[in-house]
C-alpha cells in the first residue's frame, strides 16, 4: 500500500474538484475522478451506463476504471510525494450501497487489495456552494445522504476520516498539506 496515496472524497458539490485543482496547481499529482469521465463518455456515446439509467453497469465500469486509475498511478508516481485521488475505490462501494446494489466479492476484494493512506480526507456537504449540472443531478438531500454513506463505508474498510472544514480553498489546501506532511514524516 502506498502511504502517500490520499483520497479526497465527499458528497457532490462539496468543493472537492476545486480543492484538487488547487493542489495540482501547487505541484501535487492529482488523479481525476473516474465517475465524471464515465458520465461524459456515456452521454457522448449515447450509452446507458449512467447513474440515472443503468446504474448497475455504471457501477461495474466505475469499479474497473477506479482500479485501472490506481494501478496506472502506481506505475507513474514512484516517489514519496503525496498523490491525491479525486475519490477512491471505496466510493464505488458507497455508490452501490446508496443504490441498493449488493456488495459483491469483487468489490470487497478490490477495496482491500488496492489500499490508500489510512487517512481519508472527506469534504462535508456545503449548501452555500452546492449546485447541479449535466453530470451532477443529485438533490441537496441526496448529497447529504451520500456524505453520510461515505463516512460509513470508509470506516467499514478501516480508514480514518479527516473532515476538511468549510473554508477558503487556500485554507483547505493548507489543512490537507499539514495532515499529509505530518503523516508522511511519522512513517
Tab-separated table of C-alpha atoms in Angstrom:
chain	number	residue	atom	x	y	z
A	1	UNK	CA	0.000	0.000	0.000
A	2	UNK	CA	1.480	3.344	-0.968
A	3	UNK	CA	1.282	5.507	2.167
A	4	UNK	CA	1.484	8.632	0.031
A	5	UNK	CA	-1.812	7.948	-1.809
A	6	UNK	CA	-4.501	10.142	-0.292
A	7	UNK	CA	-8.190	10.102	-1.088
A	8	UNK	CA	-10.227	13.296	-1.175
A	9	UNK	CA	-13.877	12.402	-1.162
A	10	UNK	CA	-17.228	13.826	-0.220
A	11	UNK	CA	-20.713	14.155	-1.492
A	12	UNK	CA	-21.366	16.002	-4.726
A	13	UNK	CA	-20.877	19.753	-4.723
A	14	UNK	CA	-18.673	19.951	-1.622
A	15	UNK	CA	-15.792	21.758	-3.348
A	16	UNK	CA	-13.661	18.671	-3.870
A	17	UNK	CA	-12.774	19.237	-7.518
A	18	UNK	CA	-11.855	22.883	-6.902
A	19	UNK	CA	-9.653	21.814	-3.998
A	20	UNK	CA	-7.922	19.175	-6.111
A	21	UNK	CA	-7.311	21.714	-8.871
A	22	UNK	CA	-5.606	23.965	-6.299
A	23	UNK	CA	-3.447	21.071	-5.077
A	24	UNK	CA	-2.474	20.315	-8.684
A	25	UNK	CA	-1.568	23.973	-9.254
A	26	UNK	CA	0.675	23.692	-6.169
A	27	UNK	CA	2.578	20.895	-7.905
A	28	UNK	CA	0.993	17.816	-6.356
A	29	UNK	CA	-0.106	14.937	-8.573
A	30	UNK	CA	-3.902	14.693	-8.585
A	31	UNK	CA	-5.747	11.760	-10.086
A	32	UNK	CA	-9.107	12.768	-11.599
A	33	UNK	CA	-12.444	11.300	-10.621
A	34	UNK	CA	-13.451	8.432	-12.899
A	35	UNK	CA	-17.199	8.924	-12.385
A	36	UNK	CA	-17.413	12.230	-14.248
A	37	UNK	CA	-15.257	10.809	-17.040
A	38	UNK	CA	-17.585	7.808	-17.373
A	39	UNK	CA	-20.681	10.002	-17.380
A	40	UNK	CA	-19.210	12.292	-20.054
A	41	UNK	CA	-18.280	9.305	-22.223
A	42	UNK	CA	-21.671	7.654	-21.807
A	43	UNK	CA	-23.507	10.854	-22.718
A	44	UNK	CA	-21.203	11.465	-25.698
A	45	UNK	CA	-21.670	7.885	-26.945
A	46	UNK	CA	-25.412	7.866	-26.209
A	47	UNK	CA	-24.875	4.832	-23.954
A	48	UNK	CA	-26.865	3.812	-20.902
A	49	UNK	CA	-24.213	3.199	-18.191
A	50	UNK	CA	-25.342	6.288	-16.316
A	51	UNK	CA	-26.380	6.724	-12.674
A	52	UNK	CA	-29.885	7.718	-13.796
A	53	UNK	CA	-30.243	4.855	-16.323
A	54	UNK	CA	-28.304	1.591	-15.951
A	55	UNK	CA	-26.718	2.237	-12.572
A	56	UNK	CA	-25.588	-1.406	-12.200
A	57	UNK	CA	-23.500	-1.223	-15.373
A	58	UNK	CA	-22.306	2.238	-14.335
A	59	UNK	CA	-21.105	0.767	-11.009
A	60	UNK	CA	-19.234	-2.051	-12.756
A	61	UNK	CA	-17.478	0.400	-15.058
A	62	UNK	CA	-16.708	2.718	-12.149
A	63	UNK	CA	-15.054	-0.136	-10.227
A	64	UNK	CA	-12.983	-1.218	-13.239
A	65	UNK	CA	-11.891	2.348	-14.000
A	66	UNK	CA	-11.044	3.068	-10.359
A	67	UNK	CA	-8.781	0.015	-10.200
A	68	UNK	CA	-7.206	0.958	-13.540
A	69	UNK	CA	-6.619	4.506	-12.314
A	70	UNK	CA	-4.952	3.164	-9.158
A	71	UNK	CA	-2.695	0.692	-10.977
A	72	UNK	CA	-1.682	3.248	-13.610
A	73	UNK	CA	-0.812	5.676	-10.831
A	74	UNK	CA	1.491	3.139	-9.162
A	75	UNK	CA	3.470	2.966	-12.413
A	76	UNK	CA	3.690	6.744	-12.918
A	77	UNK	CA	4.250	8.051	-9.391
A	78	UNK	CA	7.060	6.211	-7.660
A	79	UNK	CA	8.295	8.917	-5.251
A	80	UNK	CA	7.074	9.583	-1.711
A	81	UNK	CA	5.404	12.818	-2.782
A	82	UNK	CA	1.724	12.915	-1.783
A	83	UNK	CA	-0.617	11.856	-4.593
A	84	UNK	CA	-4.236	12.948	-4.264
A	85	UNK	CA	-7.102	10.905	-5.688
A	86	UNK	CA	-10.438	12.502	-6.525
A	87	UNK	CA	-12.369	9.689	-4.848
A	88	UNK	CA	-11.142	6.152	-4.263
A	89	UNK	CA	-12.244	2.586	-4.858
A	90	UNK	CA	-14.409	2.541	-1.691
A	91	UNK	CA	-16.517	5.296	-3.272
A	92	UNK	CA	-17.793	2.650	-5.693
A	93	UNK	CA	-18.963	0.542	-2.758
A	94	UNK	CA	-20.619	3.603	-1.281
A	95	UNK	CA	-22.459	4.201	-4.544
A	96	UNK	CA	-23.565	0.563	-4.644
A	97	UNK	CA	-24.932	0.891	-1.100
A	98	UNK	CA	-26.779	4.087	-1.977
A	99	UNK	CA	-28.408	2.439	-4.980
A	100	UNK	CA	-29.295	-0.717	-3.003
A	101	UNK	CA	-26.985	-2.966	-5.017
A	102	UNK	CA	-25.373	-5.985	-3.391
A	103	UNK	CA	-21.730	-5.520	-2.431
A	104	UNK	CA	-20.014	-8.200	-4.474
A	105	UNK	CA	-16.940	-10.183	-3.509
A	106	UNK	CA	-15.113	-8.435	-6.354
A	107	UNK	CA	-15.931	-5.009	-4.907
A	108	UNK	CA	-14.803	-6.016	-1.430
A	109	UNK	CA	-11.605	-7.680	-2.609
A	110	UNK	CA	-10.650	-4.667	-4.744
A	111	UNK	CA	-11.296	-2.317	-1.817
A	112	UNK	CA	-8.982	-4.439	0.346
A	113	UNK	CA	-6.297	-5.068	-2.270
A	114	UNK	CA	-5.909	-1.521	-3.573
A	115	UNK	CA	-5.360	0.481	-0.399
A	116	UNK	CA	-4.592	4.136	0.133
A	117	UNK	CA	-3.191	6.005	3.126
A	118	UNK	CA	-5.335	5.187	6.155
A	119	UNK	CA	-6.287	8.874	6.489
A	120	UNK	CA	-9.062	9.840	4.090
A	121	UNK	CA	-9.988	13.486	3.620
A	122	UNK	CA	-13.725	13.993	3.357
A	123	UNK	CA	-15.420	17.227	2.449
A	124	UNK	CA	-18.752	17.669	4.219
A	125	UNK	CA	-21.850	18.932	2.418
A	126	UNK	CA	-21.764	22.681	1.891
A	127	UNK	CA	-25.119	24.050	0.822
A	128	UNK	CA	-23.757	27.538	0.070
A	129	UNK	CA	-21.672	26.217	-2.840
A	130	UNK	CA	-23.851	23.279	-3.917
A	131	UNK	CA	-25.258	23.283	-7.453
A	132	UNK	CA	-26.329	20.726	-10.032
A	133	UNK	CA	-25.129	20.401	-13.619
A	134	UNK	CA	-25.327	17.993	-16.573
A	135	UNK	CA	-23.237	15.389	-14.738
A	136	UNK	CA	-24.361	16.120	-11.167
A	137	UNK	CA	-28.086	15.642	-10.849
A	138	UNK	CA	-28.394	14.783	-7.136
A	139	UNK	CA	-30.589	16.903	-4.904
A	140	UNK	CA	-29.184	18.538	-1.762
A	141	UNK	CA	-30.824	15.795	0.323
A	142	UNK	CA	-29.121	13.126	-1.817
A	143	UNK	CA	-25.784	14.928	-1.446
A	144	UNK	CA	-26.101	14.779	2.351
A	145	UNK	CA	-27.086	11.090	2.249
A	146	UNK	CA	-24.085	10.392	0.006
A	147	UNK	CA	-21.750	12.058	2.502
A	148	UNK	CA	-23.187	10.035	5.389
A	149	UNK	CA	-22.828	6.777	3.454
A	150	UNK	CA	-19.237	7.665	2.527
A	151	UNK	CA	-18.279	8.128	6.171
A	152	UNK	CA	-19.811	4.749	6.992
A	153	UNK	CA	-18.222	2.962	4.005
A	154	UNK	CA	-14.729	4.283	4.657
A	155	UNK	CA	-14.959	3.401	8.361
A	156	UNK	CA	-16.111	-0.126	7.452
A	157	UNK	CA	-12.977	-0.525	5.346
A	158	UNK	CA	-10.603	0.565	8.096
A	159	UNK	CA	-9.927	4.152	7.094
A	160	UNK	CA	-9.684	7.142	9.426
A	161	UNK	CA	-11.859	10.043	8.317
A	162	UNK	CA	-10.425	13.557	8.442
A	163	UNK	CA	-13.149	16.105	7.792
A	164	UNK	CA	-11.953	19.105	5.810
A	165	UNK	CA	-13.599	22.227	7.264
A	166	UNK	CA	-15.633	24.695	5.223
A	167	UNK	CA	-13.131	27.427	4.451
A	168	UNK	CA	-11.355	29.160	1.602
A	169	UNK	CA	-9.653	26.974	-0.985
A	170	UNK	CA	-6.251	28.189	0.236
A	171	UNK	CA	-7.011	27.273	3.853
A	172	UNK	CA	-8.365	23.884	2.835
A	173	UNK	CA	-5.177	23.188	0.857
A	174	UNK	CA	-3.064	24.190	3.872
A	175	UNK	CA	-5.176	21.943	6.138
A	176	UNK	CA	-4.666	18.935	3.880
A	177	UNK	CA	-0.947	19.538	3.409
A	178	UNK	CA	-0.411	19.877	7.179
A	179	UNK	CA	-2.016	16.478	7.674
A	180	UNK	CA	-0.275	14.722	4.792
A	181	UNK	CA	3.191	16.036	5.579
A	182	UNK	CA	2.916	15.192	9.288
A	183	UNK	CA	1.611	11.710	8.436
A	184	UNK	CA	4.426	11.019	5.975
A	185	UNK	CA	7.055	12.325	8.425
A	186	UNK	CA	5.785	9.950	11.125
A	187	UNK	CA	6.060	6.846	8.934
